[in-house]
Amino acid sequence: MTVEPSLTRRSTLRATTAVTGAACALALAGCAPSVSNTKAKGQAPEEIPTGGTPYEVGKIAELPVGGSAAATAGEVEVMLFRPDEATVLAYSDICTHAGCKVAPSGEDFKCPCHGSIFKGSDGTVVSGPAKAPLPRYAASIDGEWITVSV
């Protein structure tokens, strides 16, 4: 009676190589930066409709001249910028490059995913891979409140 080995050298090497390859792939995937929490739902709208529903998003005293801030108008998250005492501007918080959420950064808005920077004064691209400006919402100062229409 002849007994054949159940595990050949070739099959052992194949299995070892497969397991090592899978382990390396998982290890490298863990090194990639995570941007899942900065990804916005959907893409930036090409055009913001006018005449939307107005929402009070914060008190004007909380946004200094030259300052930027995040706010929520209804269910829409927006970026605010106050260029002077009498004006507040509101923009989409969705980067026009890859759909990540931008964040206030001094007088600008910065995308954490690929580094695009947008001017708070007009939403245009200062630097980065984004080519299109941030879409703008209608905003006003009503007494002590900042109002944004979405």
PDB file of N, CA and C in Angstrom, residues 38-139:
ATOM      1  N   THR A  38     -15.475  63.026   6.322  1.00  0.00           N
ATOM      2  CA  THR A  38     -15.475  64.342   5.713  1.00  0.00           C
ATOM      3  C   THR A  38     -16.233  64.350   4.402  1.00  0.00           C
ATOM      4  N   LYS A  39     -16.697  63.200   3.966  1.00  0.00           N
ATOM      5  CA  LYS A  39     -17.409  63.090   2.696  1.00  0.00           C
ATOM      6  C   LYS A  39     -18.836  63.585   2.875  1.00  0.00           C
ATOM      7  N   ALA A  40     -19.253  64.486   2.024  1.00  0.00           N
ATOM      8  CA  ALA A  40     -20.617  64.999   2.076  1.00  0.00           C
ATOM      9  C   ALA A  40     -21.546  64.076   1.310  1.00  0.00           C
ATOM     10  N   LYS A  41     -22.825  64.201   1.579  1.00  0.00           N
ATOM     11  CA  LYS A  41     -23.805  63.410   0.836  1.00  0.00           C
ATOM     12  C   LYS A  41     -24.064  64.106  -0.489  1.00  0.00           C
ATOM     13  N   GLY A  42     -23.798  63.434  -1.588  1.00  0.00           N
ATOM     14  CA  GLY A  42     -24.052  64.007  -2.904  1.00  0.00           C
ATOM     15  C   GLY A  42     -22.940  64.925  -3.350  1.00  0.00           C
ATOM     16  N   GLN A  43     -23.204  65.703  -4.363  1.00  0.00           N
ATOM     17  CA  GLN A  43     -22.244  66.633  -4.911  1.00  0.00           C
ATOM     18  C   GLN A  43     -22.768  68.050  -4.725  1.00  0.00           C
ATOM     19  N   ALA A  44     -21.887  69.016  -4.886  1.00  0.00           N
ATOM     20  CA  ALA A  44     -22.296  70.406  -4.773  1.00  0.00           C
ATOM     21  C   ALA A  44     -23.287  70.738  -5.876  1.00  0.00           C
ATOM     22  N   PRO A  45     -24.339  71.445  -5.550  1.00  0.00           N
ATOM     23  CA  PRO A  45     -25.276  71.819  -6.598  1.00  0.00           C
ATOM     24  C   PRO A  45     -24.618  72.799  -7.557  1.00  0.00           C
ATOM     25  N   GLU A  46     -24.957  72.705  -8.831  1.00  0.00           N
ATOM     26  CA  GLU A  46     -24.376  73.615  -9.811  1.00  0.00           C
ATOM     27  C   GLU A  46     -24.920  75.021  -9.619  1.00  0.00           C
ATOM     28  N   GLU A  47     -26.175  75.102  -9.275  1.00  0.00           N
ATOM     29  CA  GLU A  47     -26.807  76.403  -9.099  1.00  0.00           C
ATOM     30  C   GLU A  47     -27.740  76.338  -7.907  1.00  0.00           C
ATOM     31  N   ILE A  48     -27.656  77.331  -7.040  1.00  0.00           N
ATOM     32  CA  ILE A  48     -28.517  77.400  -5.869  1.00  0.00           C
ATOM     33  C   ILE A  48     -29.790  78.143  -6.276  1.00  0.00           C
ATOM     34  N   PRO A  49     -30.958  77.540  -6.048  1.00  0.00           N
ATOM     35  CA  PRO A  49     -32.194  78.234  -6.413  1.00  0.00           C
ATOM     36  C   PRO A  49     -32.409  79.467  -5.540  1.00  0.00           C
ATOM     37  N   THR A  50     -32.994  80.511  -6.115  1.00  0.00           N
ATOM     38  CA  THR A  50     -33.287  81.721  -5.348  1.00  0.00           C
ATOM     39  C   THR A  50     -34.696  81.616  -4.781  1.00  0.00           C
ATOM     40  N   GLY A  51     -34.959  82.412  -3.758  1.00  0.00           N
ATOM     41  CA  GLY A  51     -36.298  82.438  -3.181  1.00  0.00           C
ATOM     42  C   GLY A  51     -36.626  81.234  -2.327  1.00  0.00           C
ATOM     43  N   GLY A  52     -35.617  80.596  -1.740  1.00  0.00           N
ATOM     44  CA  GLY A  52     -35.865  79.438  -0.894  1.00  0.00           C
ATOM     45  C   GLY A  52     -36.417  79.844   0.463  1.00  0.00           C
ATOM     46  N   THR A  53     -36.557  78.870   1.331  1.00  0.00           N
ATOM     47  CA  THR A  53     -37.053  79.106   2.682  1.00  0.00           C
ATOM     48  C   THR A  53     -35.967  79.749   3.536  1.00  0.00           C
ATOM     49  N   PRO A  54     -36.270  80.883   4.194  1.00  0.00           N
ATOM     50  CA  PRO A  54     -35.269  81.529   5.049  1.00  0.00           C
ATOM     51  C   PRO A  54     -35.175  80.861   6.425  1.00  0.00           C
ATOM     52  N   TYR A  55     -33.959  80.711   6.918  1.00  0.00           N
ATOM     53  CA  TYR A  55     -33.703  80.136   8.239  1.00  0.00           C
ATOM     54  C   TYR A  55     -32.757  81.047   9.014  1.00  0.00           C
ATOM     55  N   GLU A  56     -33.037  81.249  10.294  1.00  0.00           N
ATOM     56  CA  GLU A  56     -32.097  81.945  11.168  1.00  0.00           C
ATOM     57  C   GLU A  56     -31.028  80.937  11.549  1.00  0.00           C
ATOM     58  N   VAL A  57     -29.776  81.244  11.219  1.00  0.00           N
ATOM     59  CA  VAL A  57     -28.697  80.266  11.432  1.00  0.00           C
ATOM     60  C   VAL A  57     -27.747  80.643  12.561  1.00  0.00           C
ATOM     61  N   GLY A  58     -27.856  81.839  13.091  1.00  0.00           N
ATOM     62  CA  GLY A  58     -26.993  82.255  14.187  1.00  0.00           C
ATOM     63  C   GLY A  58     -27.089  83.752  14.403  1.00  0.00           C
ATOM     64  N   LYS A  59     -26.523  84.196  15.500  1.00  0.00           N
ATOM     65  CA  LYS A  59     -26.531  85.629  15.817  1.00  0.00           C
ATOM     66  C   LYS A  59     -25.327  86.296  15.160  1.00  0.00           C
ATOM     67  N   ILE A  60     -25.568  87.496  14.629  1.00  0.00           N
ATOM     68  CA  ILE A  60     -24.514  88.223  13.921  1.00  0.00           C
ATOM     69  C   ILE A  60     -23.336  88.545  14.850  1.00  0.00           C
ATOM     70  N   ALA A  61     -23.595  88.738  16.133  1.00  0.00           N
ATOM     71  CA  ALA A  61     -22.532  89.057  17.083  1.00  0.00           C
ATOM     72  C   ALA A  61     -21.523  87.915  17.225  1.00  0.00           C
ATOM     73  N   GLU A  62     -21.924  86.692  16.867  1.00  0.00           N
ATOM     74  CA  GLU A  62     -21.043  85.528  16.998  1.00  0.00           C
ATOM     75  C   GLU A  62     -20.127  85.337  15.795  1.00  0.00           C
ATOM     76  N   LEU A  63     -20.310  86.152  14.736  1.00  0.00           N
ATOM     77  CA  LEU A  63     -19.474  86.040  13.533  1.00  0.00           C
ATOM     78  C   LEU A  63     -18.758  87.372  13.320  1.00  0.00           C
ATOM     79  N   PRO A  64     -17.481  87.459  13.702  1.00  0.00           N
ATOM     80  CA  PRO A  64     -16.759  88.732  13.569  1.00  0.00           C
ATOM     81  C   PRO A  64     -16.502  89.083  12.100  1.00  0.00           C
ATOM     82  N   VAL A  65     -16.301  90.352  11.840  1.00  0.00           N
ATOM     83  CA  VAL A  65     -15.931  90.796  10.495  1.00  0.00           C
ATOM     84  C   VAL A  65     -14.636  90.096  10.097  1.00  0.00           C
ATOM     85  N   GLY A  66     -14.625  89.514   8.877  1.00  0.00           N
ATOM     86  CA  GLY A  66     -13.460  88.765   8.403  1.00  0.00           C
ATOM     87  C   GLY A  66     -13.457  87.318   8.843  1.00  0.00           C
ATOM     88  N   GLY A  67     -14.487  86.912   9.565  1.00  0.00           N
ATOM     89  CA  GLY A  67     -14.551  85.548  10.077  1.00  0.00           C
ATOM     90  C   GLY A  67     -15.431  84.635   9.244  1.00  0.00           C
ATOM     91  N   SER A  68     -15.162  83.351   9.347  1.00  0.00           N
ATOM     92  CA  SER A  68     -15.974  82.341   8.663  1.00  0.00           C
ATOM     93  C   SER A  68     -16.451  81.334   9.690  1.00  0.00           C
ATOM     94  N   ALA A  69     -17.565  80.668   9.369  1.00  0.00           N
ATOM     95  CA  ALA A  69     -18.151  79.702  10.306  1.00  0.00           C
ATOM     96  C   ALA A  69     -19.050  78.741   9.550  1.00  0.00           C
ATOM     97  N   ALA A  70     -19.291  77.584  10.159  1.00  0.00           N
ATOM     98  CA  ALA A  70     -20.248  76.616   9.628  1.00  0.00           C
ATOM     99  C   ALA A  70     -21.590  76.855  10.306  1.00  0.00           C
ATOM    100  N   ALA A  71     -22.675  76.606   9.560  1.00  0.00           N
ATOM    101  CA  ALA A  71     -24.018  76.768  10.111  1.00  0.00           C
ATOM    102  C   ALA A  71     -24.960  75.784   9.419  1.00  0.00           C
ATOM    103  N   THR A  72     -26.143  75.633   9.974  1.00  0.00           N
ATOM    104  CA  THR A  72     -27.155  74.763   9.374  1.00  0.00           C
ATOM    105  C   THR A  72     -28.420  75.564   9.135  1.00  0.00           C
ATOM    106  N   ALA A  73     -28.890  75.531   7.888  1.00  0.00           N
ATOM    107  CA  ALA A  73     -30.129  76.202   7.496  1.00  0.00           C
ATOM    108  C   ALA A  73     -31.141  75.116   7.149  1.00  0.00           C
ATOM    109  N   GLY A  74     -32.054  74.850   8.061  1.00  0.00           N
ATOM    110  CA  GLY A  74     -32.966  73.721   7.867  1.00  0.00           C
ATOM    111  C   GLY A  74     -32.157  72.438   7.955  1.00  0.00           C
ATOM    112  N   GLU A  75     -32.107  71.687   6.862  1.00  0.00           N
ATOM    113  CA  GLU A  75     -31.297  70.464   6.807  1.00  0.00           C
ATOM    114  C   GLU A  75     -30.045  70.648   5.954  1.00  0.00           C
ATOM    115  N   VAL A  76     -29.786  71.879   5.533  1.00  0.00           N
ATOM    116  CA  VAL A  76     -28.654  72.164   4.648  1.00  0.00           C
ATOM    117  C   VAL A  76     -27.519  72.795   5.444  1.00  0.00           C
ATOM    118  N   GLU A  77     -26.332  72.195   5.355  1.00  0.00           N
ATOM    119  CA  GLU A  77     -25.169  72.762   6.020  1.00  0.00           C
ATOM    120  C   GLU A  77     -24.515  73.756   5.078  1.00  0.00           C
ATOM    121  N   VAL A  78     -24.171  74.932   5.620  1.00  0.00           N
ATOM    122  CA  VAL A  78     -23.606  76.012   4.818  1.00  0.00           C
ATOM    123  C   VAL A  78     -22.355  76.575   5.492  1.00  0.00           C
ATOM    124  N   MET A  79     -21.573  77.313   4.713  1.00  0.00           N
ATOM    125  CA  MET A  79     -20.422  78.048   5.217  1.00  0.00           C
ATOM    126  C   MET A  79     -20.771  79.530   5.169  1.00  0.00           C
ATOM    127  N   LEU A  80     -20.440  80.263   6.228  1.00  0.00           N
ATOM    128  CA  LEU A  80     -20.715  81.696   6.306  1.00  0.00           C
ATOM    129  C   LEU A  80     -19.417  82.480   6.298  1.00  0.00           C
ATOM    130  N   PHE A  81     -19.470  83.684   5.708  1.00  0.00           N
ATOM    131  CA  PHE A  81     -18.344  84.615   5.764  1.00  0.00           C
ATOM    132  C   PHE A  81     -18.901  86.016   5.928  1.00  0.00           C
ATOM    133  N   ARG A  82     -18.269  86.795   6.802  1.00  0.00           N
ATOM    134  CA  ARG A  82     -18.710  88.174   7.041  1.00  0.00           C
ATOM    135  C   ARG A  82     -17.626  89.141   6.573  1.00  0.00           C
ATOM    136  N   PRO A  83     -17.769  89.681   5.350  1.00  0.00           N
ATOM    137  CA  PRO A  83     -16.743  90.571   4.817  1.00  0.00           C
ATOM    138  C   PRO A  83     -16.727  91.957   5.462  1.00  0.00           C
ATOM    139  N   ASP A  84     -17.884  92.440   5.941  1.00  0.00           N
ATOM    140  CA  ASP A  84     -17.958  93.748   6.594  1.00  0.00           C
ATOM    141  C   ASP A  84     -19.126  93.750   7.580  1.00  0.00           C
ATOM    142  N   GLU A  85     -19.315  94.877   8.260  1.00  0.00           N
ATOM    143  CA  GLU A  85     -20.351  94.975   9.295  1.00  0.00           C
ATOM    144  C   GLU A  85     -21.758  94.690   8.780  1.00  0.00           C
ATOM    145  N   ALA A  86     -22.039  95.032   7.508  1.00  0.00           N
ATOM    146  CA  ALA A  86     -23.403  94.970   6.995  1.00  0.00           C
ATOM    147  C   ALA A  86     -23.693  93.769   6.098  1.00  0.00           C
ATOM    148  N   THR A  87     -22.699  92.887   5.896  1.00  0.00           N
ATOM    149  CA  THR A  87     -22.863  91.810   4.919  1.00  0.00           C
ATOM    150  C   THR A  87     -22.468  90.453   5.483  1.00  0.00           C
ATOM    151  N   VAL A  88     -23.251  89.435   5.147  1.00  0.00           N
ATOM    152  CA  VAL A  88     -22.907  88.041   5.417  1.00  0.00           C
ATOM    153  C   VAL A  88     -23.129  87.272   4.122  1.00  0.00           C
ATOM    154  N   LEU A  89     -22.186  86.413   3.770  1.00  0.00           N
ATOM    155  CA  LEU A  89     -22.287  85.575   2.579  1.00  0.00           C
ATOM    156  C   LEU A  89     -22.416  84.121   3.021  1.00  0.00           C
ATOM    157  N   ALA A  90     -23.177  83.336   2.261  1.00  0.00           N
ATOM    158  CA  ALA A  90     -23.372  81.913   2.581  1.00  0.00           C
ATOM    159  C   ALA A  90     -23.078  81.075   1.339  1.00  0.00           C
ATOM    160  N   TYR A  91     -22.382  79.953   1.552  1.00  0.00           N
ATOM    161  CA  TYR A  91     -21.991  79.062   0.463  1.00  0.00           C
ATOM    162  C   TYR A  91     -22.325  77.615   0.809  1.00  0.00           C
ATOM    163  N   SER A  92     -22.397  76.791  -0.212  1.00  0.00           N
ATOM    164  CA  SER A  92     -22.510  75.353  -0.012  1.00  0.00           C
ATOM    165  C   SER A  92     -21.262  74.883   0.724  1.00  0.00           C
ATOM    166  N   ASP A  93     -21.405  73.890   1.596  1.00  0.00           N
ATOM    167  CA  ASP A  93     -20.236  73.354   2.300  1.00  0.00           C
ATOM    168  C   ASP A  93     -19.648  72.144   1.580  1.00  0.00           C
ATOM    169  N   ILE A  94     -20.071  71.915   0.332  1.00  0.00           N
ATOM    170  CA  ILE A  94     -19.599  70.755  -0.415  1.00  0.00           C
ATOM    171  C   ILE A  94     -18.561  71.179  -1.442  1.00  0.00           C
ATOM    172  N   CYS A  95     -17.349  70.637  -1.322  1.00  0.00           N
ATOM    173  CA  CYS A  95     -16.262  70.952  -2.247  1.00  0.00           C
ATOM    174  C   CYS A  95     -16.658  70.565  -3.668  1.00  0.00           C
ATOM    175  N   THR A  96     -16.363  71.449  -4.604  1.00  0.00           N
ATOM    176  CA  THR A  96     -16.721  71.208  -6.003  1.00  0.00           C
ATOM    177  C   THR A  96     -15.770  70.232  -6.689  1.00  0.00           C
ATOM    178  N   HIS A  97     -14.724  69.799  -6.005  1.00  0.00           N
ATOM    179  CA  HIS A  97     -13.783  68.845  -6.599  1.00  0.00           C
ATOM    180  C   HIS A  97     -14.239  67.404  -6.401  1.00  0.00           C
ATOM    181  N   ALA A  98     -14.388  66.982  -5.133  1.00  0.00           N
ATOM    182  CA  ALA A  98     -14.684  65.569  -4.876  1.00  0.00           C
ATOM    183  C   ALA A  98     -15.855  65.356  -3.922  1.00  0.00           C
ATOM    184  N   GLY A  99     -16.570  66.414  -3.577  1.00  0.00           N
ATOM    185  CA  GLY A  99     -17.752  66.258  -2.746  1.00  0.00           C
ATOM    186  C   GLY A  99     -17.503  66.156  -1.255  1.00  0.00           C
ATOM    187  N   CYS A 100     -16.304  66.474  -0.792  1.00  0.00           N
ATOM    188  CA  CYS A 100     -16.027  66.457   0.645  1.00  0.00           C
ATOM    189  C   CYS A 100     -16.567  67.741   1.276  1.00  0.00           C
ATOM    190  N   LYS A 101     -16.727  67.724   2.589  1.00  0.00           N
ATOM    191  CA  LYS A 101     -17.223  68.898   3.292  1.00  0.00           C
ATOM    192  C   LYS A 101     -16.073  69.846   3.581  1.00  0.00           C
ATOM    193  N   VAL A 102     -16.222  71.110   3.166  1.00  0.00           N
ATOM    194  CA  VAL A 102     -15.214  72.116   3.467  1.00  0.00           C
ATOM    195  C   VAL A 102     -15.418  72.608   4.897  1.00  0.00           C
ATOM    196  N   ALA A 103     -14.379  73.227   5.445  1.00  0.00           N
ATOM    197  CA  ALA A 103     -14.435  73.723   6.813  1.00  0.00           C
ATOM    198  C   ALA A 103     -13.915  75.154   6.851  1.00  0.00           C
ATOM    199  N   PRO A 104     -14.384  75.957   7.812  1.00  0.00           N
ATOM    200  CA  PRO A 104     -13.880  77.326   7.945  1.00  0.00           C
ATOM    201  C   PRO A 104     -12.389  77.321   8.250  1.00  0.00           C
ATOM    202  N   SER A 105     -11.677  78.280   7.657  1.00  0.00           N
ATOM    203  CA  SER A 105     -10.239  78.412   7.888  1.00  0.00           C
ATOM    204  C   SER A 105      -9.876  79.889   7.770  1.00  0.00           C
ATOM    205  N   GLY A 106     -10.062  80.634   8.854  1.00  0.00           N
ATOM    206  CA  GLY A 106      -9.805  82.080   8.819  1.00  0.00           C
ATOM    207  C   GLY A 106     -10.794  82.765   7.892  1.00  0.00           C
ATOM    208  N   GLU A 107     -10.276  83.444   6.865  1.00  0.00           N
ATOM    209  CA  GLU A 107     -11.131  84.124   5.892  1.00  0.00           C
ATOM    210  C   GLU A 107     -11.480  83.223   4.711  1.00  0.00           C
ATOM    211  N   ASP A 108     -11.108  81.972   4.782  1.00  0.00           N
ATOM    212  CA  ASP A 108     -11.322  81.038   3.677  1.00  0.00           C
ATOM    213  C   ASP A 108     -12.068  79.800   4.159  1.00  0.00           C
ATOM    214  N   PHE A 109     -12.295  78.881   3.205  1.00  0.00           N
ATOM    215  CA  PHE A 109     -12.846  77.561   3.495  1.00  0.00           C
ATOM    216  C   PHE A 109     -11.890  76.558   2.901  1.00  0.00           C
ATOM    217  N   LYS A 110     -11.568  75.512   3.661  1.00  0.00           N
ATOM    218  CA  LYS A 110     -10.585  74.537   3.206  1.00  0.00           C
ATOM    219  C   LYS A 110     -11.195  73.142   3.157  1.00  0.00           C
ATOM    220  N   CYS A 111     -10.869  72.409   2.087  1.00  0.00           N
ATOM    221  CA  CYS A 111     -11.314  71.032   1.946  1.00  0.00           C
ATOM    222  C   CYS A 111     -10.244  70.113   2.537  1.00  0.00           C
ATOM    223  N   PRO A 112     -10.610  69.278   3.511  1.00  0.00           N
ATOM    224  CA  PRO A 112      -9.627  68.408   4.143  1.00  0.00           C
ATOM    225  C   PRO A 112      -9.206  67.208   3.276  1.00  0.00           C
ATOM    226  N   CYS A 113      -9.965  66.913   2.231  1.00  0.00           N
ATOM    227  CA  CYS A 113      -9.664  65.723   1.429  1.00  0.00           C
ATOM    228  C   CYS A 113      -8.466  65.917   0.504  1.00  0.00           C
ATOM    229  N   HIS A 114      -8.466  66.999  -0.268  1.00  0.00           N
ATOM    230  CA  HIS A 114      -7.397  67.201  -1.249  1.00  0.00           C
ATOM    231  C   HIS A 114      -6.774  68.590  -1.170  1.00  0.00           C
ATOM    232  N   GLY A 115      -7.171  69.387  -0.171  1.00  0.00           N
ATOM    233  CA  GLY A 115      -6.509  70.657   0.082  1.00  0.00           C
ATOM    234  C   GLY A 115      -7.002  71.857  -0.699  1.00  0.00           C
ATOM    235  N   SER A 116      -8.126  71.756  -1.386  1.00  0.00           N
ATOM    236  CA  SER A 116      -8.639  72.935  -2.088  1.00  0.00           C
ATOM    237  C   SER A 116      -8.981  74.014  -1.067  1.00  0.00           C
ATOM    238  N   ILE A 117      -8.701  75.271  -1.444  1.00  0.00           N
ATOM    239  CA  ILE A 117      -9.024  76.414  -0.591  1.00  0.00           C
ATOM    240  C   ILE A 117      -9.898  77.363  -1.403  1.00  0.00           C
ATOM    241  N   PHE A 118     -10.979  77.832  -0.771  1.00  0.00           N
ATOM    242  CA  PHE A 118     -11.929  78.743  -1.405  1.00  0.00           C
ATOM    243  C   PHE A 118     -11.958  80.060  -0.634  1.00  0.00           C
ATOM    244  N   LYS A 119     -12.031  81.199  -1.351  1.00  0.00           N
ATOM    245  CA  LYS A 119     -12.115  82.516  -0.729  1.00  0.00           C
ATOM    246  C   LYS A 119     -13.471  82.685  -0.061  1.00  0.00           C
ATOM    247  N   GLY A 120     -13.465  83.192   1.168  1.00  0.00           N
ATOM    248  CA  GLY A 120     -14.722  83.476   1.841  1.00  0.00           C
ATOM    249  C   GLY A 120     -15.455  84.645   1.202  1.00  0.00           C
ATOM    250  N   SER A 121     -14.713  85.571   0.599  1.00  0.00           N
ATOM    251  CA  SER A 121     -15.321  86.780   0.044  1.00  0.00           C
ATOM    252  C   SER A 121     -16.140  86.548  -1.222  1.00  0.00           C
ATOM    253  N   ASP A 122     -15.833  85.486  -1.983  1.00  0.00           N
ATOM    254  CA  ASP A 122     -16.616  85.229  -3.201  1.00  0.00           C
ATOM    255  C   ASP A 122     -16.732  83.746  -3.569  1.00  0.00           C
ATOM    256  N   GLY A 123     -16.166  82.851  -2.778  1.00  0.00           N
ATOM    257  CA  GLY A 123     -16.286  81.413  -3.017  1.00  0.00           C
ATOM    258  C   GLY A 123     -15.380  80.863  -4.104  1.00  0.00           C
ATOM    259  N   THR A 124     -14.539  81.712  -4.705  1.00  0.00           N
ATOM    260  CA  THR A 124     -13.675  81.235  -5.787  1.00  0.00           C
ATOM    261  C   THR A 124     -12.519  80.400  -5.240  1.00  0.00           C
ATOM    262  N   VAL A 125     -11.934  79.606  -6.133  1.00  0.00           N
ATOM    263  CA  VAL A 125     -10.839  78.711  -5.756  1.00  0.00           C
ATOM    264  C   VAL A 125      -9.549  79.516  -5.624  1.00  0.00           C
ATOM    265  N   VAL A 126      -8.882  79.382  -4.469  1.00  0.00           N
ATOM    266  CA  VAL A 126      -7.578  80.001  -4.238  1.00  0.00           C
ATOM    267  C   VAL A 126      -6.484  79.036  -4.677  1.00  0.00           C
ATOM    268  N   SER A 127      -6.642  77.770  -4.287  1.00  0.00           N
ATOM    269  CA  SER A 127      -5.656  76.749  -4.659  1.00  0.00           C
ATOM    270  C   SER A 127      -6.289  75.370  -4.529  1.00  0.00           C
ATOM    271  N   GLY A 128      -5.586  74.400  -5.107  1.00  0.00           N
ATOM    272  CA  GLY A 128      -6.035  73.014  -5.003  1.00  0.00           C
ATOM    273  C   GLY A 128      -6.598  72.473  -6.296  1.00  0.00           C
ATOM    274  N   PRO A 129      -7.055  71.248  -6.264  1.00  0.00           N
ATOM    275  CA  PRO A 129      -7.564  70.631  -7.481  1.00  0.00           C
ATOM    276  C   PRO A 129      -8.953  71.105  -7.906  1.00  0.00           C
ATOM    277  N   ALA A 130      -9.723  71.732  -7.013  1.00  0.00           N
ATOM    278  CA  ALA A 130     -11.060  72.213  -7.392  1.00  0.00           C
ATOM    279  C   ALA A 130     -10.920  73.280  -8.470  1.00  0.00           C
ATOM    280  N   LYS A 131     -11.840  73.282  -9.420  1.00  0.00           N
ATOM    281  CA  LYS A 131     -11.836  74.273 -10.504  1.00  0.00           C
ATOM    282  C   LYS A 131     -13.006  75.240 -10.385  1.00  0.00           C
ATOM    283  N   ALA A 132     -14.138  74.765  -9.856  1.00  0.00           N
ATOM    284  CA  ALA A 132     -15.348  75.581  -9.779  1.00  0.00           C
ATOM    285  C   ALA A 132     -15.480  76.209  -8.387  1.00  0.00           C
ATOM    286  N   PRO A 133     -16.058  77.407  -8.314  1.00  0.00           N
ATOM    287  CA  PRO A 133     -16.276  78.042  -7.011  1.00  0.00           C
ATOM    288  C   PRO A 133     -17.387  77.344  -6.230  1.00  0.00           C
ATOM    289  N   LEU A 134     -17.461  77.650  -4.942  1.00  0.00           N
ATOM    290  CA  LEU A 134     -18.554  77.129  -4.114  1.00  0.00           C
ATOM    291  C   LEU A 134     -19.844  77.843  -4.506  1.00  0.00           C
ATOM    292  N   PRO A 135     -20.932  77.097  -4.695  1.00  0.00           N
ATOM    293  CA  PRO A 135     -22.228  77.735  -4.981  1.00  0.00           C
ATOM    294  C   PRO A 135     -22.666  78.583  -3.784  1.00  0.00           C
ATOM    295  N   ARG A 136     -23.344  79.693  -4.081  1.00  0.00           N
ATOM    296  CA  ARG A 136     -23.717  80.660  -3.044  1.00  0.00           C
ATOM    297  C   ARG A 136     -25.221  80.639  -2.772  1.00  0.00           C
ATOM    298  N   TYR A 137     -25.575  80.794  -1.494  1.00  0.00           N
ATOM    299  CA  TYR A 137     -26.963  80.922  -1.057  1.00  0.00           C
ATOM    300  C   TYR A 137     -27.247  82.387  -0.728  1.00  0.00           C
ATOM    301  N   ALA A 138     -28.517  82.767  -0.764  1.00  0.00           N
ATOM    302  CA  ALA A 138     -28.923  84.106  -0.354  1.00  0.00           C
ATOM    303  C   ALA A 138     -28.811  84.196   1.163  1.00  0.00           C
ATOM    304  N   ALA A 139     -28.157  85.254   1.642  1.00  0.00           N
ATOM    305  CA  ALA A 139     -27.984  85.453   3.080  1.00  0.00           C
ATOM    306  C   ALA A 139     -28.192  86.932   3.400  1.00  0.00           C
TER     307      ALA A 139
END
